[in-house]
Amino acid sequence: MSVLPLKIGMIGLGVVGTGVAKLLSEQQERLTKKAGRLLVLKKVAVRDASKSRDISLDGPVITNHWEDVVNDSSLDVVVELAGGTTWTKDAILGSLSSGKHIVTANKALLATHGKEVFDCARKNNRCVAFEASVAGGIPIIGALTQGLAANKIIGIRGILNGTCNFILTSMSETGGSYQDALKEAQKLGFAESDPTMDVDGTDTAHKLAILVQIAFGQTIPLASIDRVGISSLNSIDIHFARELGYGIKLLAEAWIYDGKLAVHVSPVLLRRHSPLAQVRQAYNAIQVMGDAVGDTLYYGLGAGRMPTASSVVADIIDIAVGRAQSTFNSMNLWSDSGNSSPLLSSDDVNSRYYLRLLVDDKPGVLADVTKLLAKHQISIASIIQHEAEGENTNGKVQLVIMTHLSKCGKFRVAAQELDFLDCVSGKAVHYPVED
Ligand code: NDP
Ligand code: HSE
């Protein structure tokens, strides 16, 4: 008896959609062997069907109306690769309600409406596969749901945004400007349609919320993820960090401390030779600590056409062979039976800090600054102040202080008070340090 082909509808034929269409058409024979049945792209919805594209599709019907995909009763799977959280939510809920499985790379939608989407899938006995939603081509969802299933997860720490890592690499290695690097990341297809989501840490927070759901079984509102992005990062801080033996990376972290879950997204100074500090360009890396396995590390391209398509097509194959359905049922994500560990306030997290102040270059300034830090019991590990050079220093100089461990809340209060010292110009710049 011959096996029926898997009939696929796709919404979106942009960076990722084009990669998926390419893989499905160019690798058809190999993928059919893996899936045990033919994978047929039958219909594709786009915003503008007349647009010229990097791919010419002769098989599927192209439509300007996403509803044509959702309402096509011959389809088995809808692959949503358009992004956003408004009409794509309707498209996904409509597809599930009419009996189709979903594959999506839409982390914004899952992080904000995960419960509604997963409840709808459960109700209709369908599944949602979303490997591409976190870290592009790295199979981190599969690692957490299957490979590490025996473990109680203790912590997750990762570089989850390719655009930010690309910008940071360019600024630190070639002295490129933030704006030029962002433009290049957009040209290469790494950035979101609104790149503010990348650089302000929102995209990383979306991905962290998904990882926390899988690793800790807990739904965390996005508003409870303390987040700082890289948009206001100054190249001066990258240079001082390097002088101190560190690199700066945008890190997402979720950790269990004393039965409480701590989550945050922030630029962090990492020892230059540590594995995460070595992650360059659009690569991502995720460290996962399990109680049985110990420390594990996952690395690969976190954004871009073919790496992301690799994860999407893997999900399609999983649906074709029936694996995705059983994994989906056993995971029970975004369900009412999830965990609800209290969240640890970021004020109570212990960290070392990098602190940079623009100060008057005159006697007594160092004493004023250290006195204020001492008042808050913040201990100094090292200080850098270079002799002011050139004529345009206006009598000011950069003062960089590395602290010992202190509670973040206490440190932040001290940093705010520093802004009010007469000898300090502008705002104190500070980032956590991890050794
Ligand atoms: P693009 O902006 O390149 O593509 C979006 C696609 O959606 C386009 O083909 C567009 O059509 C289509 N679209 C937009 N509005 C409509 C509409 N109203 N009806 C039908 N189609 C519509 O995005 P990406 O491919 O970069 O990203 C897609 C998803 O994948 C997003 O959720 C993103 O967050 C996620 N993602 C992206 C990664 C990447 O590296 N780019 C990596 C991991 C996840 P048209 O072409 O006609 O404009
Ligand atoms: N804009 C995202 C990034 C795409 O740069 O990482 C991958 O999720």
Coordinates of C-alpha atoms and ligand atoms in Angstrom, one line a residue:
M1 CA 0.0 0.0 0.0
S2 CA 1.5 3.4 -0.9
V3 CA 1.8 6.1 1.8
L4 CA -0.1 9.3 1.1
P5 CA 2.1 12.4 0.5
L6 CA 2.1 15.1 3.3
K7 CA 0.4 18.2 1.8
I8 CA 1.9 21.4 3.0
G9 CA 0.6 25.0 2.9
M10 CA 3.0 27.8 3.8
I11 CA 2.3 31.4 4.9
G12 CA 5.3 33.6 4.1
L13 CA 7.9 33.3 1.4
G14 CA 10.5 35.7 2.8
V15 CA 14.0 34.9 4.2
V16 CA 13.0 31.7 5.9
G17 CA 10.1 30.7 3.7
T18 CA 12.3 30.8 0.6
G19 CA 14.8 28.5 2.4
V20 CA 12.1 26.0 3.2
A21 CA 10.8 26.0 -0.4
K22 CA 14.3 25.6 -1.7
L23 CA 15.0 22.6 0.6
L24 CA 11.7 20.9 -0.2
S25 CA 12.2 21.2 -4.0
E26 CA 16.0 20.7 -4.3
Q27 CA 16.3 17.9 -1.8
Q28 CA 13.0 16.1 -2.5
E29 CA 14.4 12.6 -3.0
R30 CA 16.5 12.6 0.2
L31 CA 13.7 14.2 2.3
T32 CA 11.2 11.7 1.0
K33 CA 13.4 8.9 2.2
K34 CA 13.7 10.5 5.7
A35 CA 10.0 11.2 6.0
G36 CA 8.9 8.0 4.5
R37 CA 6.5 9.9 2.3
L38 CA 6.5 12.7 -0.3
L39 CA 6.5 16.2 1.2
V40 CA 4.5 18.4 -1.2
L41 CA 4.3 22.2 -1.0
K42 CA 0.8 22.8 -2.4
K43 CA 0.0 26.4 -1.6
V44 CA 1.9 29.5 -0.5
A45 CA 0.5 32.8 0.8
V46 CA 2.4 36.0 0.6
R47 CA 1.7 39.7 1.0
D48 CA 2.4 40.6 -2.6
A49 CA 2.4 37.7 -5.2
S50 CA 3.7 40.0 -7.9
K51 CA 7.0 40.7 -6.1
S52 CA 10.2 39.3 -7.7
R53 CA 11.8 36.6 -5.6
D54 CA 15.0 34.6 -5.2
I55 CA 13.1 31.5 -6.1
S56 CA 10.7 30.5 -8.8
L57 CA 8.1 28.0 -7.7
D58 CA 6.3 26.0 -10.4
G59 CA 4.6 23.5 -8.1
P60 CA 2.5 25.4 -5.5
V61 CA -0.3 27.9 -6.0
I62 CA 0.7 31.4 -4.8
T63 CA -2.0 33.5 -3.2
N64 CA -2.2 37.0 -1.7
H65 CA -4.7 35.7 0.9
W66 CA -3.5 33.7 3.9
E67 CA -7.1 32.6 4.4
D68 CA -6.7 30.5 1.2
V69 CA -4.1 28.4 3.0
V70 CA -6.1 28.2 6.3
N71 CA -9.3 27.2 4.5
D72 CA -7.8 24.6 2.2
S73 CA -9.1 21.3 3.5
S74 CA -6.7 19.2 1.5
L75 CA -3.7 20.4 3.5
D76 CA -2.2 18.4 6.4
V77 CA 0.2 21.0 7.7
V78 CA 0.5 24.8 7.7
V79 CA 4.0 26.3 8.0
E80 CA 3.7 29.9 9.3
L81 CA 6.7 32.0 8.4
A82 CA 5.3 35.5 8.2
G83 CA 5.8 36.7 11.8
G84 CA 3.9 39.0 14.1
T85 CA 1.3 38.4 16.7
T86 CA -2.0 39.7 15.2
W87 CA -3.4 38.0 12.1
T88 CA -0.8 35.2 12.3
K89 CA -2.5 34.2 15.5
D90 CA -5.8 33.9 13.7
A91 CA -4.2 32.0 10.9
I92 CA -2.6 29.5 13.3
L93 CA -5.8 29.1 15.4
G94 CA -7.9 28.7 12.2
S95 CA -5.5 26.1 10.8
L96 CA -5.5 24.1 14.0
S97 CA -9.3 24.3 14.3
S98 CA -9.7 23.0 10.7
G99 CA -7.5 20.0 11.5
K100 CA -4.0 21.0 10.3
H101 CA -0.7 20.6 12.2
I102 CA 1.4 23.8 12.6
V103 CA 5.1 24.4 12.1
T104 CA 6.2 27.9 13.0
A105 CA 9.4 29.9 13.7
N106 CA 7.3 32.7 15.3
K107 CA 8.8 33.1 18.8
A108 CA 7.0 36.4 19.4
L109 CA 3.6 34.7 18.9
L110 CA 4.5 31.6 21.1
A111 CA 6.0 33.8 23.9
T112 CA 2.9 36.0 24.0
H113 CA 0.0 33.7 23.1
G114 CA 1.6 30.2 23.7
K115 CA -1.2 29.1 26.0
E116 CA -4.0 29.9 23.5
V117 CA -2.2 28.3 20.6
F118 CA -1.3 25.1 22.5
D119 CA -4.7 24.8 24.1
C120 CA -6.3 25.0 20.7
A121 CA -3.9 22.4 19.3
R122 CA -4.7 20.0 22.2
K123 CA -8.5 20.6 21.8
N124 CA -8.2 19.7 18.1
N125 CA -5.8 16.8 18.6
R126 CA -3.2 18.5 16.4
C127 CA 0.4 19.5 17.1
V128 CA 2.6 22.6 17.0
A129 CA 6.2 22.2 16.1
F130 CA 8.5 25.2 16.7
E131 CA 12.2 24.1 16.6
A132 CA 13.1 27.2 14.4
S133 CA 11.6 29.6 17.0
V134 CA 14.7 29.5 19.2
A135 CA 18.3 29.8 18.0
G136 CA 17.6 29.2 14.3
G137 CA 19.5 26.1 13.1
I138 CA 20.4 24.7 16.6
P139 CA 18.1 21.9 17.6
I140 CA 17.8 23.1 21.1
I141 CA 14.0 22.4 21.5
G142 CA 14.7 18.8 20.5
A143 CA 17.7 18.6 22.9
L144 CA 15.5 19.9 25.8
T145 CA 12.4 17.8 25.1
Q146 CA 14.2 14.6 24.1
G147 CA 17.9 14.3 24.7
L148 CA 17.8 15.9 28.2
A149 CA 14.4 14.5 29.2
A150 CA 16.0 12.5 32.1
N151 CA 17.3 15.7 33.7
K152 CA 15.9 18.3 36.1
I153 CA 17.2 21.5 34.4
I154 CA 19.1 23.7 36.8
G155 CA 20.0 26.6 34.5
I156 CA 20.2 27.9 30.9
R157 CA 22.5 30.6 29.6
G158 CA 22.7 31.6 26.0
I159 CA 23.4 33.9 23.2
L160 CA 20.0 33.8 21.4
N161 CA 20.0 36.6 18.9
G162 CA 22.1 36.4 15.8
T163 CA 21.7 40.1 14.9
C164 CA 23.0 41.3 18.2
N165 CA 25.9 38.9 18.2
F166 CA 26.7 40.0 14.6
I167 CA 26.7 43.7 15.6
L168 CA 28.8 43.0 18.8
T169 CA 31.3 41.0 16.8
S170 CA 31.7 43.7 14.2
M171 CA 32.0 46.5 16.8
S172 CA 34.6 44.6 18.8
E173 CA 36.7 43.0 16.0
T174 CA 36.7 45.6 13.2
G175 CA 35.7 48.7 15.0
G176 CA 32.6 48.9 12.7
S177 CA 29.8 51.2 13.7
Y178 CA 26.7 49.9 15.4
Q179 CA 24.5 51.3 12.6
D180 CA 26.6 49.8 9.7
A181 CA 26.6 46.4 11.4
L182 CA 22.8 46.5 11.9
K183 CA 22.3 47.4 8.3
E184 CA 24.5 44.5 7.2
A185 CA 22.6 42.1 9.5
Q186 CA 19.3 43.3 8.0
K187 CA 20.7 42.8 4.5
L188 CA 21.8 39.2 5.4
G189 CA 18.3 38.4 6.6
F190 CA 19.1 38.0 10.3
A191 CA 17.1 40.8 11.7
E192 CA 13.4 40.9 12.5
S193 CA 11.1 43.0 10.2
D194 CA 11.3 45.5 13.1
P195 CA 14.9 45.3 14.2
T196 CA 14.2 47.2 17.4
M197 CA 12.9 43.8 18.7
D198 CA 16.4 42.4 18.2
V199 CA 18.5 45.2 19.6
D200 CA 16.4 46.1 22.6
G201 CA 16.5 42.4 23.9
T202 CA 12.8 41.7 23.2
D203 CA 13.5 38.9 20.7
T204 CA 16.0 37.3 23.1
A205 CA 13.3 37.5 25.9
H206 CA 10.8 35.8 23.6
K207 CA 13.2 32.9 23.0
L208 CA 14.1 32.8 26.7
A209 CA 10.3 32.5 27.6
I210 CA 10.0 29.5 25.3
L211 CA 13.1 27.8 26.7
V212 CA 11.8 28.4 30.3
Q213 CA 8.5 26.8 29.3
I214 CA 10.2 23.7 28.1
A215 CA 13.0 23.5 30.6
F216 CA 11.1 24.4 33.8
G217 CA 7.5 23.9 32.6
Q218 CA 6.7 27.4 33.6
T219 CA 4.9 30.3 31.9
I220 CA 6.6 33.6 32.5
P221 CA 5.0 36.8 31.5
L222 CA 7.4 38.8 29.2
A223 CA 7.1 41.8 31.5
S224 CA 8.7 39.8 34.3
I225 CA 11.9 39.2 32.3
D226 CA 14.3 42.0 33.3
R227 CA 15.8 43.0 30.0
V228 CA 18.5 45.4 28.6
G229 CA 19.5 45.3 25.0
I230 CA 22.5 46.5 23.1
S231 CA 21.0 49.6 21.4
S232 CA 22.7 51.9 23.9
L233 CA 26.0 50.0 24.1
N234 CA 29.0 52.3 23.5
S235 CA 32.1 51.0 21.7
I236 CA 34.1 52.5 24.6
D237 CA 32.7 49.8 26.9
I238 CA 33.8 47.1 24.4
H239 CA 37.3 48.5 24.4
F240 CA 37.5 48.7 28.2
A241 CA 36.1 45.2 28.6
R242 CA 38.8 43.9 26.2
E243 CA 41.5 45.7 28.2
L244 CA 40.2 43.9 31.3
G245 CA 40.2 40.5 29.5
Y246 CA 36.5 40.3 28.8
G247 CA 34.1 40.3 25.8
I248 CA 30.6 41.7 25.9
K249 CA 27.7 39.4 24.8
L250 CA 23.9 39.8 25.0
L251 CA 23.0 36.9 27.3
A252 CA 19.7 35.3 28.2
E253 CA 19.8 33.5 31.6
A254 CA 17.3 31.4 33.5
W255 CA 18.5 29.8 36.7
I256 CA 17.1 28.1 39.8
Y257 CA 18.4 29.7 43.1
D258 CA 17.0 28.4 46.4
G259 CA 13.8 27.1 44.7
K260 CA 13.2 30.4 42.9
L261 CA 13.6 31.1 39.2
A262 CA 15.8 34.0 38.1
V263 CA 15.4 35.2 34.5
H264 CA 17.1 38.1 32.7
V265 CA 18.4 39.4 29.4
S266 CA 21.4 41.7 29.5
P267 CA 24.8 42.6 27.9
V268 CA 27.3 40.8 30.2
L269 CA 31.1 40.9 30.4
L270 CA 32.4 37.3 29.9
R271 CA 36.0 36.2 30.3
R272 CA 37.4 36.4 26.8
H273 CA 38.4 32.8 26.6
S274 CA 35.2 31.3 27.9
P275 CA 33.1 29.3 25.4
L276 CA 30.3 31.9 25.1
A277 CA 32.7 34.8 24.7
Q278 CA 34.1 33.0 21.6
V279 CA 30.8 32.9 19.8
R280 CA 31.1 35.2 16.7
Q281 CA 28.9 36.7 14.0
A282 CA 25.3 35.3 13.7
Y283 CA 26.2 32.2 15.7
N284 CA 24.2 31.4 18.8
A285 CA 25.2 29.1 21.7
I286 CA 23.3 27.8 24.6
Q287 CA 24.6 26.2 27.8
V288 CA 22.2 23.9 29.6
M289 CA 22.9 22.5 33.0
G290 CA 21.1 19.4 34.0
D291 CA 21.2 17.6 37.3
A292 CA 22.3 14.3 35.7
V293 CA 24.2 15.3 32.6
G294 CA 26.0 18.4 34.1
D295 CA 27.1 21.2 31.7
T296 CA 26.2 20.9 28.0
L297 CA 26.7 23.3 25.2
Y298 CA 24.9 23.8 21.8
Y299 CA 26.3 25.9 19.0
G300 CA 25.3 26.9 15.5
L301 CA 23.9 29.6 13.3
G302 CA 21.1 31.3 15.1
A303 CA 19.6 33.2 12.2
G304 CA 19.5 33.3 8.4
R305 CA 17.8 31.5 5.5
M306 CA 19.1 28.0 5.3
P307 CA 20.0 27.4 9.0
T308 CA 16.4 28.3 10.0
A309 CA 14.9 26.4 7.1
S310 CA 16.9 23.4 8.4
S311 CA 14.9 23.4 11.7
V312 CA 11.6 24.1 9.9
V313 CA 12.0 21.2 7.5
A314 CA 13.1 18.9 10.4
D315 CA 9.8 19.7 12.1
I316 CA 7.9 18.9 8.8
I317 CA 9.7 15.5 8.7
D318 CA 8.8 14.9 12.4
I319 CA 5.1 15.5 11.5
A320 CA 5.3 13.3 8.5
V321 CA 6.7 10.4 10.5
G322 CA 4.4 11.1 13.5
R323 CA 7.2 12.0 16.0
A324 CA 6.1 15.6 16.4
Q325 CA 2.6 14.6 17.5
S326 CA 3.8 12.2 20.2
T327 CA 6.4 14.7 21.5
F328 CA 3.8 17.5 21.5
N329 CA 1.4 15.3 23.5
S330 CA 3.9 14.3 26.1
M331 CA 5.3 17.8 26.6
N332 CA 2.0 19.4 27.7
L333 CA 3.5 22.9 27.3
W334 CA 1.6 26.0 28.3
S335 CA -0.9 23.9 30.1
D336 CA -2.7 24.5 33.4
S337 CA -0.6 21.9 35.1
G338 CA 2.6 23.7 34.6
N339 CA 5.0 24.8 37.4
S340 CA 4.7 28.1 39.2
S341 CA 8.0 28.6 41.0
P342 CA 8.2 32.0 42.5
L343 CA 10.4 34.4 40.4
L344 CA 13.6 35.7 42.1
S345 CA 13.6 39.5 42.0
S346 CA 16.6 40.7 40.0
D347 CA 17.5 42.9 43.0
D348 CA 18.3 39.7 45.0
V349 CA 20.7 38.2 42.4
N350 CA 24.4 38.4 43.2
S351 CA 26.7 39.7 40.5
R352 CA 30.0 41.4 39.9
Y353 CA 29.7 44.7 38.0
Y354 CA 31.6 46.7 35.4
L355 CA 30.9 50.4 36.1
R356 CA 32.0 53.3 33.9
L357 CA 31.7 57.0 34.9
L358 CA 32.7 60.2 33.1
V359 CA 34.2 62.2 35.9
D360 CA 36.0 65.5 36.5
D361 CA 39.7 65.1 36.2
K362 CA 40.5 66.8 39.5
P363 CA 41.6 66.0 43.1
G364 CA 39.1 64.2 45.4
V365 CA 36.9 62.6 42.7
L366 CA 38.1 59.1 43.2
A367 CA 37.5 59.5 47.0
D368 CA 33.9 60.7 46.4
V369 CA 33.1 57.8 44.1
T370 CA 34.7 55.1 46.3
K371 CA 33.1 56.6 49.4
L372 CA 29.6 56.3 47.9
L373 CA 30.3 52.7 46.8
A374 CA 31.6 51.9 50.3
K375 CA 28.4 53.4 51.8
H376 CA 26.5 50.7 49.9
Q377 CA 29.1 48.0 50.9
I378 CA 30.2 47.6 47.3
S379 CA 33.7 46.4 47.2
I380 CA 36.1 47.4 44.4
A381 CA 38.1 44.7 42.6
S382 CA 40.0 47.0 40.2
I383 CA 40.1 50.5 38.7
I384 CA 41.2 51.9 35.4
Q385 CA 41.7 55.6 34.7
H386 CA 43.9 56.6 31.8
E387 CA 45.6 59.9 31.6
A388 CA 43.3 62.3 29.7
E389 CA 44.7 62.8 26.1
G390 CA 44.1 65.5 23.5
E391 CA 42.4 68.9 23.8
N392 CA 38.8 67.9 23.7
T393 CA 38.5 66.2 27.0
N394 CA 36.8 69.3 28.7
G395 CA 38.6 68.4 31.9
K396 CA 36.8 65.0 32.1
V397 CA 38.1 61.5 32.2
Q398 CA 36.7 58.0 32.0
L399 CA 36.8 56.0 35.2
V400 CA 36.2 52.2 35.0
I401 CA 35.6 50.2 38.2
M402 CA 35.2 46.4 38.4
T403 CA 33.4 45.4 41.6
H404 CA 33.3 42.3 43.7
L405 CA 30.0 40.4 44.1
S406 CA 27.1 42.4 45.5
K407 CA 23.3 42.2 45.3
C408 CA 22.1 43.7 42.0
G409 CA 19.5 45.8 43.8
K410 CA 22.1 47.4 46.1
F411 CA 24.4 48.0 43.2
R412 CA 21.7 49.7 41.1
V413 CA 20.8 52.1 43.9
A414 CA 24.5 53.0 44.3
A415 CA 24.8 53.6 40.5
Q416 CA 21.7 55.9 40.6
E417 CA 23.2 57.9 43.4
L418 CA 26.5 58.2 41.5
D419 CA 24.6 60.1 38.8
F420 CA 23.9 62.9 41.3
L421 CA 27.5 63.4 42.4
D422 CA 28.8 66.8 41.2
C423 CA 31.9 65.2 39.8
V424 CA 30.0 62.8 37.6
S425 CA 28.8 63.8 34.1
G426 CA 25.9 61.9 32.5
K427 CA 24.7 58.6 33.7
A428 CA 26.7 55.7 35.1
V429 CA 27.1 52.8 32.6
H430 CA 27.1 49.4 34.2
Y431 CA 26.9 45.8 33.1
P432 CA 27.1 42.5 35.0
V433 CA 30.3 40.5 34.9
E434 CA 30.4 36.7 34.8
D435 CA 33.7 34.9 35.4
Ligands
NDP1 P1 10.4 38.1 6.1 O1 10.0 39.5 6.4 O2 11.6 37.8 5.3 O3 9.2 37.3 5.4 C1 7.9 37.5 5.8 C2 7.0 36.9 4.8 O4 5.6 37.0 5.2 C3 7.0 37.5 3.4 O5 7.1 36.5 2.4 C4 5.7 38.3 3.3 O6 5.2 38.4 2.0 C5 4.8 37.4 4.1 N1 3.7 38.2 4.6 C6 3.7 39.4 5.3 N2 2.4 39.8 5.5 C7 1.6 38.9 4.9 C8 0.2 38.8 4.8 N3 -0.6 39.7 5.3 N4 -0.3 37.7 4.2 C9 0.5 36.7 3.7 N5 1.9 36.8 3.8 C10 2.4 37.9 4.4 O7 10.6 37.3 7.5 P2 11.5 36.1 7.9 O8 11.4 35.0 6.9 O9 12.8 36.6 8.3 O10 10.9 35.6 9.3 C11 9.7 34.8 9.3 C12 9.4 34.3 10.7 O11 10.5 33.5 11.1 C13 9.3 35.4 11.7 O12 8.4 34.9 12.7 C14 10.7 35.4 12.3 O13 10.7 35.9 13.7 C15 11.1 34.0 12.3 N6 12.5 33.7 12.3 C16 13.3 34.4 11.4 C17 14.7 34.0 11.3 C18 15.6 34.7 10.4 O14 16.8 34.4 10.4 N7 15.1 35.6 9.5 C19 15.3 33.0 12.2 C20 14.3 32.4 13.1 C21 13.0 32.7 13.1 P3 6.0 39.2 0.8 O15 7.2 38.4 0.5 O16 5.0 39.3 -0.3 O17 6.3 40.6 1.4
HSE2 N1 16.2 38.2 14.4 C1 16.6 36.9 14.9 C2 18.0 36.9 15.3 C3 16.3 35.8 14.0 O1 18.7 37.8 14.8 O2 18.5 36.0 16.0 C4 16.4 34.4 14.6 O3 15.5 34.2 15.5

